[in-house]
Coordinates of C-alpha atoms in Angstrom, one line a residue:
M64 CA 156.2 -14.2 -96.5
L65 CA 155.4 -10.9 -94.8
R66 CA 153.0 -10.2 -91.9
L67 CA 151.0 -7.0 -92.5
N68 CA 149.0 -5.7 -89.4
E69 CA 146.4 -3.1 -88.9
V70 CA 144.9 -3.1 -92.2
K71 CA 141.5 -1.3 -91.6
L72 CA 138.3 -1.5 -93.8
P73 CA 134.7 -0.5 -93.3
L74 CA 132.3 -3.4 -92.2
E75 CA 130.8 -3.6 -95.7
H76 CA 133.6 -4.2 -98.2
D77 CA 134.4 -6.5 -101.0
E78 CA 137.6 -8.8 -101.5
A79 CA 138.8 -6.3 -104.0
A80 CA 139.0 -3.7 -101.5
L81 CA 141.1 -5.8 -99.2
T82 CA 143.5 -6.5 -102.2
D83 CA 143.6 -2.8 -103.0
A84 CA 144.5 -2.0 -99.3
V85 CA 147.3 -4.5 -99.4
L86 CA 148.9 -3.0 -102.5
A87 CA 148.5 0.6 -101.1
R88 CA 150.1 -0.2 -97.9
L89 CA 153.0 -2.0 -99.4
G90 CA 153.4 0.3 -102.3
I91 CA 153.6 -2.4 -104.8
A92 CA 152.0 -3.0 -108.2
A93 CA 149.4 -5.8 -108.7
G94 CA 151.8 -8.0 -110.5
A95 CA 154.2 -8.0 -107.5
L96 CA 151.5 -9.5 -105.2
L97 CA 151.7 -13.1 -105.4
G98 CA 148.9 -13.8 -102.8
Y99 CA 147.8 -13.5 -99.2
T100 CA 145.9 -15.2 -96.4
I101 CA 144.0 -13.8 -93.5
F102 CA 145.8 -14.5 -90.3
K103 CA 143.5 -12.6 -87.9
R104 CA 140.4 -10.5 -88.3
S105 CA 138.9 -8.4 -85.6
Y106 CA 136.6 -5.4 -85.3
D107 CA 136.6 -1.9 -83.8
A108 CA 133.1 -1.0 -82.6
R109 CA 133.9 2.1 -80.6
K110 CA 132.1 4.1 -83.2
R111 CA 128.9 2.3 -83.4
S112 CA 127.8 4.1 -86.6
A113 CA 131.1 3.2 -88.3
V114 CA 132.3 -0.3 -87.3
V115 CA 135.6 -1.1 -88.7
L116 CA 137.2 -4.5 -89.6
I117 CA 141.0 -4.9 -88.7
Y118 CA 143.1 -7.4 -90.6
S119 CA 146.4 -9.2 -90.1
L120 CA 147.6 -10.7 -93.3
D121 CA 150.3 -13.0 -94.4
V122 CA 151.4 -11.7 -97.8
A123 CA 153.7 -13.2 -100.5
V124 CA 155.4 -10.5 -102.7
A125 CA 157.9 -10.8 -105.7
D126 CA 160.7 -9.2 -103.9
E127 CA 160.2 -9.4 -100.2
A128 CA 163.7 -8.1 -99.1
A129 CA 163.2 -5.0 -101.1
V130 CA 159.7 -4.3 -99.6
L131 CA 161.0 -4.9 -96.0
A132 CA 164.0 -2.6 -96.7
R133 CA 161.7 0.1 -98.1
L134 CA 159.2 -0.2 -95.2
A135 CA 161.6 -0.7 -92.3
H136 CA 160.1 2.3 -90.5
D137 CA 156.7 0.7 -90.5
A138 CA 156.1 -1.2 -87.2
H139 CA 153.1 -3.1 -89.0
V140 CA 155.1 -4.8 -91.7
A141 CA 157.7 -7.5 -90.8
P142 CA 158.6 -11.0 -91.7
A143 CA 155.7 -13.4 -90.9
P144 CA 156.7 -15.5 -87.8
D145 CA 157.2 -19.3 -88.2
T146 CA 154.2 -20.8 -86.3
A147 CA 154.8 -24.4 -87.3
Y148 CA 154.7 -26.8 -84.5
R149 CA 157.8 -29.0 -84.0
F150 CA 158.1 -31.9 -81.6
V151 CA 160.7 -31.8 -78.8
A152 CA 163.8 -33.9 -79.3
G153 CA 163.7 -33.3 -82.9
G154 CA 160.6 -35.4 -83.6
A155 CA 158.9 -38.7 -82.5
L156 CA 160.4 -40.6 -79.6
P157 CA 160.7 -44.5 -80.0
A158 CA 157.7 -46.3 -79.2
G159 CA 157.4 -48.2 -76.0
P160 CA 159.3 -46.3 -73.3
A161 CA 162.0 -48.1 -71.1
G162 CA 160.4 -50.5 -68.6
G163 CA 157.2 -50.7 -70.6
A164 CA 155.5 -48.3 -68.3
R165 CA 153.5 -45.9 -70.3
P166 CA 152.6 -42.2 -69.4
V167 CA 149.5 -41.9 -67.8
V168 CA 147.0 -38.9 -68.5
I169 CA 144.3 -38.3 -65.9
G170 CA 141.4 -36.3 -67.3
T171 CA 140.0 -35.7 -70.8
G172 CA 139.4 -32.0 -70.7
P173 CA 141.2 -29.7 -73.1
C174 CA 144.4 -30.1 -71.1
G175 CA 144.3 -33.9 -70.9
L176 CA 143.2 -34.1 -74.5
F177 CA 145.9 -32.1 -76.0
A178 CA 148.6 -33.8 -73.6
A179 CA 147.4 -37.2 -74.8
L180 CA 147.4 -36.0 -78.5
V181 CA 151.0 -34.7 -78.5
L182 CA 152.2 -37.8 -76.3
A183 CA 150.7 -40.0 -79.0
Q184 CA 152.0 -38.0 -81.9
M185 CA 155.6 -38.5 -80.4
G186 CA 155.0 -42.3 -80.3
L187 CA 154.5 -42.5 -76.5
R188 CA 151.3 -44.5 -76.4
P189 CA 149.6 -42.9 -73.5
L190 CA 147.0 -44.4 -71.3
I191 CA 144.1 -42.0 -70.7
L192 CA 142.0 -42.2 -67.7
E193 CA 138.7 -40.6 -67.4
R194 CA 136.4 -40.8 -64.2
G195 CA 133.4 -40.1 -66.3
K196 CA 131.8 -41.5 -69.4
E197 CA 132.3 -41.0 -73.3
V198 CA 131.1 -37.8 -74.4
R199 CA 127.9 -38.9 -75.9
E200 CA 126.8 -41.0 -72.9
R201 CA 127.8 -38.0 -70.7
T202 CA 125.6 -35.6 -72.8
V203 CA 122.6 -37.9 -72.2
D204 CA 123.2 -37.7 -68.5
T205 CA 123.8 -34.1 -68.5
F206 CA 120.6 -33.2 -70.4
G207 CA 118.8 -35.7 -68.2
F208 CA 119.9 -33.7 -65.1
W209 CA 118.7 -30.5 -66.6
R210 CA 115.3 -32.0 -67.5
K211 CA 114.6 -34.4 -64.6
R212 CA 116.8 -33.3 -61.6
E213 CA 118.8 -36.4 -61.7
L214 CA 122.3 -35.9 -60.9
N215 CA 125.0 -38.5 -61.8
P216 CA 128.1 -37.3 -59.7
E217 CA 130.5 -39.0 -62.1
S218 CA 128.8 -37.8 -65.3
N219 CA 127.8 -34.1 -65.6
V220 CA 128.8 -30.8 -66.9
Q221 CA 132.1 -31.2 -64.8
F222 CA 133.1 -34.8 -65.3
G223 CA 133.2 -36.9 -68.5
E224 CA 135.0 -36.8 -71.8
G225 CA 135.7 -33.3 -73.0
G226 CA 135.8 -31.7 -69.5
A227 CA 133.8 -28.7 -68.4
G228 CA 134.6 -26.9 -71.7
T229 CA 132.2 -29.1 -73.7
F230 CA 129.2 -27.6 -72.1
S231 CA 130.3 -23.9 -72.5
D232 CA 130.5 -21.4 -75.4
G233 CA 133.6 -23.3 -76.8
K234 CA 135.5 -20.0 -76.5
L235 CA 139.0 -20.3 -78.1
Y236 CA 140.7 -17.1 -77.2
S237 CA 143.1 -16.2 -74.3
Q238 CA 145.2 -13.6 -73.0
I239 CA 148.1 -15.9 -72.2
K240 CA 151.6 -15.2 -73.6
D241 CA 152.4 -17.8 -76.3
P242 CA 155.9 -17.1 -77.8
K243 CA 156.0 -20.6 -79.3
H244 CA 152.5 -20.4 -81.0
Y245 CA 151.1 -23.4 -79.0
G246 CA 147.6 -21.8 -79.6
R247 CA 148.1 -22.2 -83.3
K248 CA 148.8 -25.8 -82.8
V249 CA 145.5 -26.1 -80.9
L250 CA 143.5 -24.4 -83.5
T251 CA 145.0 -26.4 -86.2
E252 CA 144.1 -29.7 -84.5
F253 CA 140.7 -28.5 -83.8
V254 CA 140.1 -27.7 -87.5
K255 CA 141.4 -31.3 -88.4
A256 CA 138.9 -32.6 -86.1
G257 CA 135.9 -30.8 -87.5
A258 CA 135.9 -27.3 -86.3
P259 CA 135.0 -24.4 -88.8
E260 CA 138.1 -23.0 -90.6
E261 CA 137.2 -19.6 -89.3
I262 CA 138.5 -20.4 -85.9
M263 CA 142.0 -19.8 -87.4
Y264 CA 141.5 -16.1 -88.2
V265 CA 138.5 -14.6 -86.2
S266 CA 139.6 -12.6 -83.2
K267 CA 137.3 -14.3 -80.8
P268 CA 136.7 -17.9 -82.0
H269 CA 134.1 -20.2 -80.6
I270 CA 132.8 -23.7 -81.6
G271 CA 129.7 -24.4 -79.4
T272 CA 128.8 -27.5 -77.5
F273 CA 127.3 -29.8 -80.3
R274 CA 130.4 -29.4 -82.6
L275 CA 132.7 -29.9 -79.7
V276 CA 131.1 -33.3 -78.9
K277 CA 131.9 -34.5 -82.6
M278 CA 135.4 -33.0 -82.4
V279 CA 136.3 -34.7 -79.2
E280 CA 135.2 -38.0 -80.5
Q281 CA 137.3 -37.6 -83.6
M282 CA 140.3 -36.5 -81.6
R283 CA 139.9 -39.6 -79.3
A284 CA 139.8 -41.8 -82.6
N285 CA 143.1 -40.1 -83.8
I286 CA 144.8 -40.7 -80.4
E287 CA 143.8 -44.3 -80.3
A288 CA 145.0 -44.8 -84.0
M289 CA 148.4 -43.8 -82.8
G290 CA 148.7 -46.3 -80.0
G291 CA 146.8 -44.3 -77.1
E292 CA 144.4 -46.1 -75.0
Y293 CA 141.2 -44.6 -73.3
R294 CA 139.6 -46.0 -70.2
F295 CA 136.4 -44.4 -69.1
N296 CA 134.6 -44.8 -65.7
S297 CA 138.0 -45.1 -64.3
K298 CA 138.5 -42.9 -61.3
V299 CA 141.8 -42.6 -59.8
V300 CA 141.4 -43.0 -56.0
D301 CA 145.1 -43.3 -54.8
I302 CA 148.7 -42.4 -56.0
D303 CA 151.7 -44.6 -55.1
I304 CA 154.6 -42.3 -54.1
E305 CA 158.0 -43.6 -53.2
P306 CA 159.6 -41.5 -50.4
G307 CA 163.0 -40.1 -51.2
A308 CA 165.5 -37.6 -49.8
Q309 CA 164.5 -34.9 -52.4
G310 CA 160.8 -35.6 -52.4
G311 CA 158.7 -38.6 -53.5
Q312 CA 158.7 -40.5 -56.9
V313 CA 155.3 -41.6 -58.6
R314 CA 155.3 -45.4 -59.0
G315 CA 151.7 -46.0 -59.9
L316 CA 148.0 -45.2 -59.5
T317 CA 145.0 -47.1 -58.0
L318 CA 141.6 -47.0 -59.6
A319 CA 138.3 -47.1 -57.8
G320 CA 137.8 -50.7 -58.9
G321 CA 141.1 -51.8 -57.2
E322 CA 143.4 -52.1 -60.2
H323 CA 146.9 -50.8 -59.8
I324 CA 148.6 -49.3 -62.8
A325 CA 152.5 -49.0 -62.9
T326 CA 153.9 -45.7 -64.1
R327 CA 156.4 -43.1 -63.4
H328 CA 154.9 -40.3 -65.5
V329 CA 151.6 -38.9 -64.7
V330 CA 149.9 -35.9 -66.3
L331 CA 147.3 -34.6 -63.7
A332 CA 144.7 -32.8 -65.8
I333 CA 141.8 -33.3 -63.6
G334 CA 139.9 -29.9 -64.0
H335 CA 138.8 -27.4 -61.3
S336 CA 136.0 -29.5 -59.8
A337 CA 137.8 -32.9 -58.8
R338 CA 137.7 -32.0 -55.1
D339 CA 137.8 -35.6 -53.9
T340 CA 141.1 -36.0 -56.0
F341 CA 142.4 -32.9 -54.6
E342 CA 141.9 -34.1 -50.9
M343 CA 143.5 -37.5 -51.8
L344 CA 146.6 -35.8 -53.2
Y345 CA 146.9 -33.5 -50.2
E346 CA 146.6 -36.5 -47.9
R347 CA 149.5 -38.1 -49.8
G348 CA 151.7 -35.1 -49.2
V349 CA 151.7 -33.6 -52.8
Y350 CA 152.4 -29.9 -52.2
I351 CA 149.2 -27.8 -52.7
E352 CA 148.4 -24.2 -51.8
A353 CA 145.4 -22.1 -51.8
K354 CA 144.8 -19.7 -54.7
P355 CA 142.5 -16.7 -55.5
F356 CA 139.3 -17.4 -57.5
S357 CA 136.0 -15.5 -57.9
I358 CA 132.3 -16.0 -56.8
G359 CA 129.1 -14.4 -58.1
F360 CA 126.0 -14.9 -60.1
R361 CA 124.9 -15.3 -63.7
V362 CA 123.1 -12.3 -65.2
E363 CA 120.8 -12.5 -68.4
H364 CA 119.9 -9.7 -70.7
P365 CA 118.0 -9.8 -74.0
Q366 CA 120.7 -10.5 -76.6
S367 CA 119.1 -7.8 -78.8
L368 CA 119.8 -5.2 -76.2
I369 CA 123.6 -6.0 -76.0
D370 CA 123.8 -6.2 -79.8
S371 CA 122.2 -2.8 -80.0
C372 CA 124.3 -1.3 -77.2
R373 CA 127.6 -2.6 -78.7
F374 CA 127.0 -2.4 -82.5
G375 CA 124.3 0.2 -83.0
P376 CA 122.9 0.2 -86.5
S377 CA 125.3 -2.6 -87.4
A378 CA 123.6 -5.0 -84.9
G379 CA 122.7 -8.3 -86.6
H380 CA 125.5 -8.1 -89.2
P381 CA 126.6 -11.7 -90.0
I382 CA 130.3 -10.9 -89.7
L383 CA 129.7 -9.5 -86.3
G384 CA 127.4 -12.0 -85.0
A385 CA 126.0 -11.7 -81.4
A386 CA 127.7 -9.3 -79.4
D387 CA 129.7 -9.9 -76.3
Y388 CA 131.0 -7.6 -73.6
K389 CA 133.7 -7.2 -71.0
L390 CA 132.9 -5.1 -67.8
V391 CA 134.9 -4.3 -64.7
H392 CA 134.1 -2.1 -61.7
H393 CA 136.3 -1.5 -58.6
A394 CA 134.0 -1.0 -55.6
A395 CA 134.4 1.2 -52.7
N396 CA 135.0 -1.6 -50.3
G397 CA 138.2 -2.7 -52.4
R398 CA 136.6 -5.5 -54.3
S399 CA 136.8 -6.0 -58.0
V400 CA 133.7 -7.0 -59.7
Y401 CA 133.8 -8.2 -63.3
S402 CA 132.1 -10.1 -66.2
F403 CA 133.4 -13.5 -66.7
C404 CA 132.7 -16.3 -69.2
M405 CA 130.3 -14.2 -71.2
C406 CA 128.0 -16.3 -73.5
P407 CA 126.3 -14.4 -76.3
G408 CA 122.9 -15.9 -77.4
G409 CA 123.3 -18.7 -74.9
T410 CA 121.8 -20.4 -71.8
V411 CA 122.6 -20.6 -68.2
V412 CA 123.2 -24.3 -67.2
A413 CA 123.1 -26.4 -64.1
A414 CA 126.7 -27.3 -63.5
A415 CA 126.5 -29.2 -60.2
S416 CA 128.7 -32.3 -59.5
E417 CA 128.0 -33.1 -56.0
P418 CA 124.5 -34.0 -54.5
G419 CA 122.8 -31.1 -52.5
R420 CA 124.8 -28.3 -54.1
L421 CA 124.0 -26.0 -56.8
V422 CA 126.2 -24.1 -59.2
T423 CA 125.7 -22.3 -62.5
N424 CA 127.7 -22.0 -65.7
G425 CA 127.1 -20.5 -69.1
M426 CA 126.8 -22.3 -72.6
S427 CA 126.3 -21.3 -76.2
Q428 CA 125.8 -23.1 -79.4
Y429 CA 127.8 -22.3 -82.5
S430 CA 124.9 -20.2 -83.9
R431 CA 124.6 -18.1 -80.7
N432 CA 121.0 -17.4 -81.6
E433 CA 119.2 -18.0 -78.3
R434 CA 117.1 -15.1 -77.0
N435 CA 119.3 -14.1 -73.9
A436 CA 122.9 -13.0 -73.4
N437 CA 124.4 -14.3 -70.2
S438 CA 127.5 -13.7 -68.2
A439 CA 128.9 -14.5 -64.8
I440 CA 129.3 -11.3 -62.8
V441 CA 131.8 -12.2 -60.1
V442 CA 133.9 -10.7 -57.2
G443 CA 137.5 -11.6 -56.7
I444 CA 138.4 -13.3 -53.5
T445 CA 141.8 -14.5 -52.1
P446 CA 143.1 -16.9 -49.5
L447 CA 142.7 -14.1 -46.9
D448 CA 138.9 -14.7 -47.2
Y449 CA 139.3 -18.3 -46.5
P450 CA 142.4 -18.6 -44.4
G451 CA 144.0 -21.6 -42.9
H452 CA 143.9 -24.9 -44.7
P453 CA 145.1 -25.2 -48.4
L454 CA 141.8 -26.6 -49.3
A455 CA 139.8 -24.0 -47.5
G456 CA 138.5 -22.5 -50.7
I457 CA 137.0 -25.8 -51.6
A458 CA 135.1 -25.7 -48.2
L459 CA 133.9 -22.2 -49.1
Q460 CA 132.6 -23.3 -52.5
R461 CA 130.7 -26.2 -51.0
E462 CA 129.1 -23.8 -48.3
L463 CA 128.0 -21.4 -51.1
E464 CA 126.7 -24.1 -53.3
E465 CA 124.8 -25.7 -50.4
R466 CA 123.1 -22.2 -49.7
A467 CA 122.2 -21.9 -53.3
F468 CA 120.7 -25.4 -53.3
A469 CA 118.5 -24.5 -50.2
L470 CA 117.5 -21.0 -51.6
G471 CA 116.4 -22.7 -54.8
G472 CA 114.0 -25.1 -53.0
G473 CA 116.3 -28.1 -52.4
N474 CA 115.5 -29.7 -55.9
Y475 CA 118.2 -28.2 -58.1
D476 CA 115.9 -25.2 -59.0
A477 CA 118.3 -22.2 -59.0
P478 CA 117.6 -19.2 -56.8
G479 CA 117.1 -16.0 -58.8
Q480 CA 116.2 -12.4 -58.5
L481 CA 115.7 -9.4 -60.9
V482 CA 118.7 -7.0 -61.0
G483 CA 116.6 -3.9 -59.8
D484 CA 115.3 -5.8 -56.8
F485 CA 118.8 -7.2 -56.0
V486 CA 120.3 -3.6 -56.1
A487 CA 117.3 -2.3 -54.0
G488 CA 117.6 -5.2 -51.4
R489 CA 114.2 -6.6 -51.8
A490 CA 112.9 -10.1 -52.8
S491 CA 111.6 -10.7 -56.3
T492 CA 108.3 -12.1 -56.9
E493 CA 107.6 -12.2 -60.5
F494 CA 109.6 -12.0 -63.8
G495 CA 109.6 -9.1 -66.2
S496 CA 110.5 -9.1 -69.8
V497 CA 113.6 -11.4 -69.5
T498 CA 112.7 -15.1 -69.1
P499 CA 115.5 -17.2 -67.5
S500 CA 117.0 -20.0 -69.5
Y501 CA 118.2 -22.1 -66.5
K502 CA 116.7 -25.6 -66.3
P503 CA 115.2 -27.2 -64.5
A504 CA 113.7 -23.8 -63.2
V505 CA 114.5 -20.6 -61.5
H506 CA 113.1 -19.9 -58.0
L507 CA 112.7 -16.2 -57.4
T508 CA 113.9 -15.1 -53.9
D509 CA 116.4 -12.7 -52.3
L510 CA 119.9 -13.5 -53.2
A511 CA 121.5 -11.4 -50.5
S512 CA 122.3 -14.5 -48.3
A513 CA 123.8 -16.4 -51.2
L514 CA 127.2 -14.8 -50.9
P515 CA 129.3 -13.1 -48.3
D516 CA 128.2 -9.6 -47.4
Y517 CA 131.3 -8.0 -49.0
A518 CA 130.4 -9.7 -52.5
I519 CA 126.8 -8.6 -52.2
A520 CA 127.7 -5.0 -51.3
A521 CA 130.3 -4.6 -54.2
M522 CA 127.8 -6.2 -56.8
R523 CA 125.1 -3.9 -55.8
E524 CA 127.5 -0.9 -56.4
A525 CA 128.7 -2.5 -59.8
F526 CA 125.3 -2.8 -61.7
P527 CA 124.4 0.8 -61.9
A528 CA 128.1 1.6 -62.5
F529 CA 128.2 -1.0 -65.6
N530 CA 125.5 1.3 -67.1
K531 CA 128.2 3.9 -67.8
Q532 CA 130.0 1.4 -69.7
I533 CA 127.1 0.0 -71.6
K534 CA 124.1 2.3 -71.6
G535 CA 121.1 0.1 -70.9
Y536 CA 122.9 -2.6 -69.2
Y537 CA 121.3 -1.7 -65.8
Q538 CA 118.0 -3.2 -66.8
A539 CA 115.7 -3.5 -63.7
D540 CA 114.1 -6.8 -64.9
A541 CA 117.3 -8.5 -66.1
V542 CA 117.6 -11.8 -64.2
L543 CA 120.3 -13.0 -61.7
T544 CA 120.8 -16.7 -61.2
G545 CA 123.0 -18.1 -58.4
V546 CA 125.6 -19.2 -57.8
E547 CA 128.8 -19.1 -59.8
T548 CA 131.7 -20.6 -57.7
R549 CA 133.7 -22.7 -60.3
T550 CA 135.2 -19.7 -62.0
S551 CA 138.7 -21.4 -61.6
S552 CA 140.4 -23.7 -59.2
P553 CA 140.6 -22.8 -55.7
I554 CA 144.0 -24.4 -55.4
R555 CA 147.4 -24.6 -57.1
I556 CA 149.3 -27.8 -57.3
K557 CA 152.7 -26.2 -57.7
R558 CA 155.2 -27.3 -60.1
N559 CA 158.8 -26.5 -61.1
D560 CA 159.3 -23.8 -63.7
D561 CA 161.9 -25.9 -65.7
D562 CA 160.7 -29.4 -65.8
L563 CA 156.9 -28.8 -64.9
Q564 CA 157.0 -31.5 -62.2
S565 CA 155.4 -31.2 -58.8
L566 CA 157.5 -29.4 -56.3
N567 CA 157.9 -32.4 -54.2
T568 CA 156.7 -35.3 -56.3
R569 CA 158.8 -36.5 -59.2
G570 CA 156.8 -38.0 -62.1
L571 CA 153.8 -35.8 -61.3
F572 CA 153.0 -33.2 -63.8
P573 CA 150.2 -31.0 -62.6
A574 CA 148.6 -29.4 -65.5
G575 CA 145.7 -27.2 -66.7
E576 CA 142.9 -25.4 -64.9
G577 CA 142.5 -27.8 -62.0
A578 CA 146.2 -27.5 -61.2
G579 CA 145.8 -23.6 -61.3
Y580 CA 147.9 -23.1 -64.6
A581 CA 145.1 -22.4 -67.0
G582 CA 141.8 -20.7 -67.3
G583 CA 139.6 -21.6 -70.3
I584 CA 139.8 -24.1 -73.2
L585 CA 142.6 -22.5 -75.2
S586 CA 145.0 -21.9 -72.3
A587 CA 144.3 -25.3 -70.9
A588 CA 145.0 -27.0 -74.2
V589 CA 148.2 -25.0 -74.4
D590 CA 149.3 -26.0 -71.0
G591 CA 148.5 -29.8 -72.0
I592 CA 150.9 -29.4 -74.9
K593 CA 153.7 -28.0 -72.6
V594 CA 153.4 -30.7 -70.1
A595 CA 153.3 -33.4 -72.8
E596 CA 156.7 -32.1 -73.8
A597 CA 158.0 -32.0 -70.4
V598 CA 156.9 -35.6 -70.0
A599 CA 158.6 -36.7 -73.2
L600 CA 161.8 -35.0 -72.2
A601 CA 161.7 -36.6 -68.8
M602 CA 161.1 -40.0 -70.4
A603 CA 164.0 -39.5 -73.0
A604 CA 166.3 -38.6 -70.2
A605 CA 165.5 -41.7 -68.0

């Protein structure tokens, strides 16, 4: 099989044109082409009047060696890489690990889900602990919060089966290096669980919340069928660590109800908002350090504006779908301002997990057909901005979320401001052409006090500058909603590079976004696979 890259065709083309392009690029007759599949399809919209589709194809030909020899000079023709996933240690490990202590996975977001899946596929019968509820019950609680302002601290956008990614755009692309093609394993398993086939080849695949709910349930059923066990409403409140000369060794976990679970192998996939668990781990001596993250607001524009700005006359084409964007500005005060977690045709959602604190996120359904586009516009910050304690970033997040709660009226309405008023430094009093999507509601105010002065100054500079990148983006009545503080974990639970275990706690495998090793659904799922392999190897060596 050959991998043929950079096959470019106009947006409007038929299948015959793609076949003809393959024949022309390889210089072969039609009879020598045995078949092909699309590995990746992206687009180039830099010339809005002539959007181009770009294909990577896996091609079967009659005499592959001859074609490769003849096109040895062409960097875009090569043998197709082997992307098949193979389990560590040559395949499935024996069921029933020595001593009967099963590996435990804490958390059921993308990282925990794939750690549990791979462990189950290797015959290790993982026990999966989730502090929140099953995904459908959790969905009821979350929508109830948005409609009635009734927050359940253990069942919300952050906590429950599926993790924070369930209430998001379901974006499945990442910029991580992936030489072992773990990402392909993730996409394949998602398709098996009900995701659309197109996620295997489109350049920026997404699923959407409602489809994710069904997929998460199907993957849970698959894990249970292979011997895995789920326990919901099972919050871990303590970890039993036996001291040793070279650091501690995990011996077990204690749940909120008092139950003790013996285990020597724990996958810590708790997400970026499990602040109480971070505090418990720090108190128990697990090595934790502060790391950079970002803070800002959500901005909403008409999706039709973004489509027109990005695609011109091709706006609305079904292959292109709702347009996204990526923006960055380096401000005069040295801060970087950038778009994050852009949700085409979506909504801004209430993502609080603690009473009296308010935080936003973005979400889209698979159709991406809501009126507004939204994105976080955030400013990067580092531990120099919150010095001292390793958990100081959490304290800053809480402080900003408390400010937002008060600015919104103290009832989970979000504080908001029109972009033009924000840049001019005046409070907003009425909405313009953009109706905000956040529920329960948006309370117009002045957002200047919602973030540190350096962040406000950088963002005021950024919006007019963004207009140079996307003409029309600096729309005076576009709506800002505050605050966005959960862009990534404010801590890193450091681990060894070789065996992925905590620096000072054997048997503890920090994983995913909460531990500071991922940022998004795909990268978190990939990290879950890596950690599952590390657990399997550690158990095999025991």
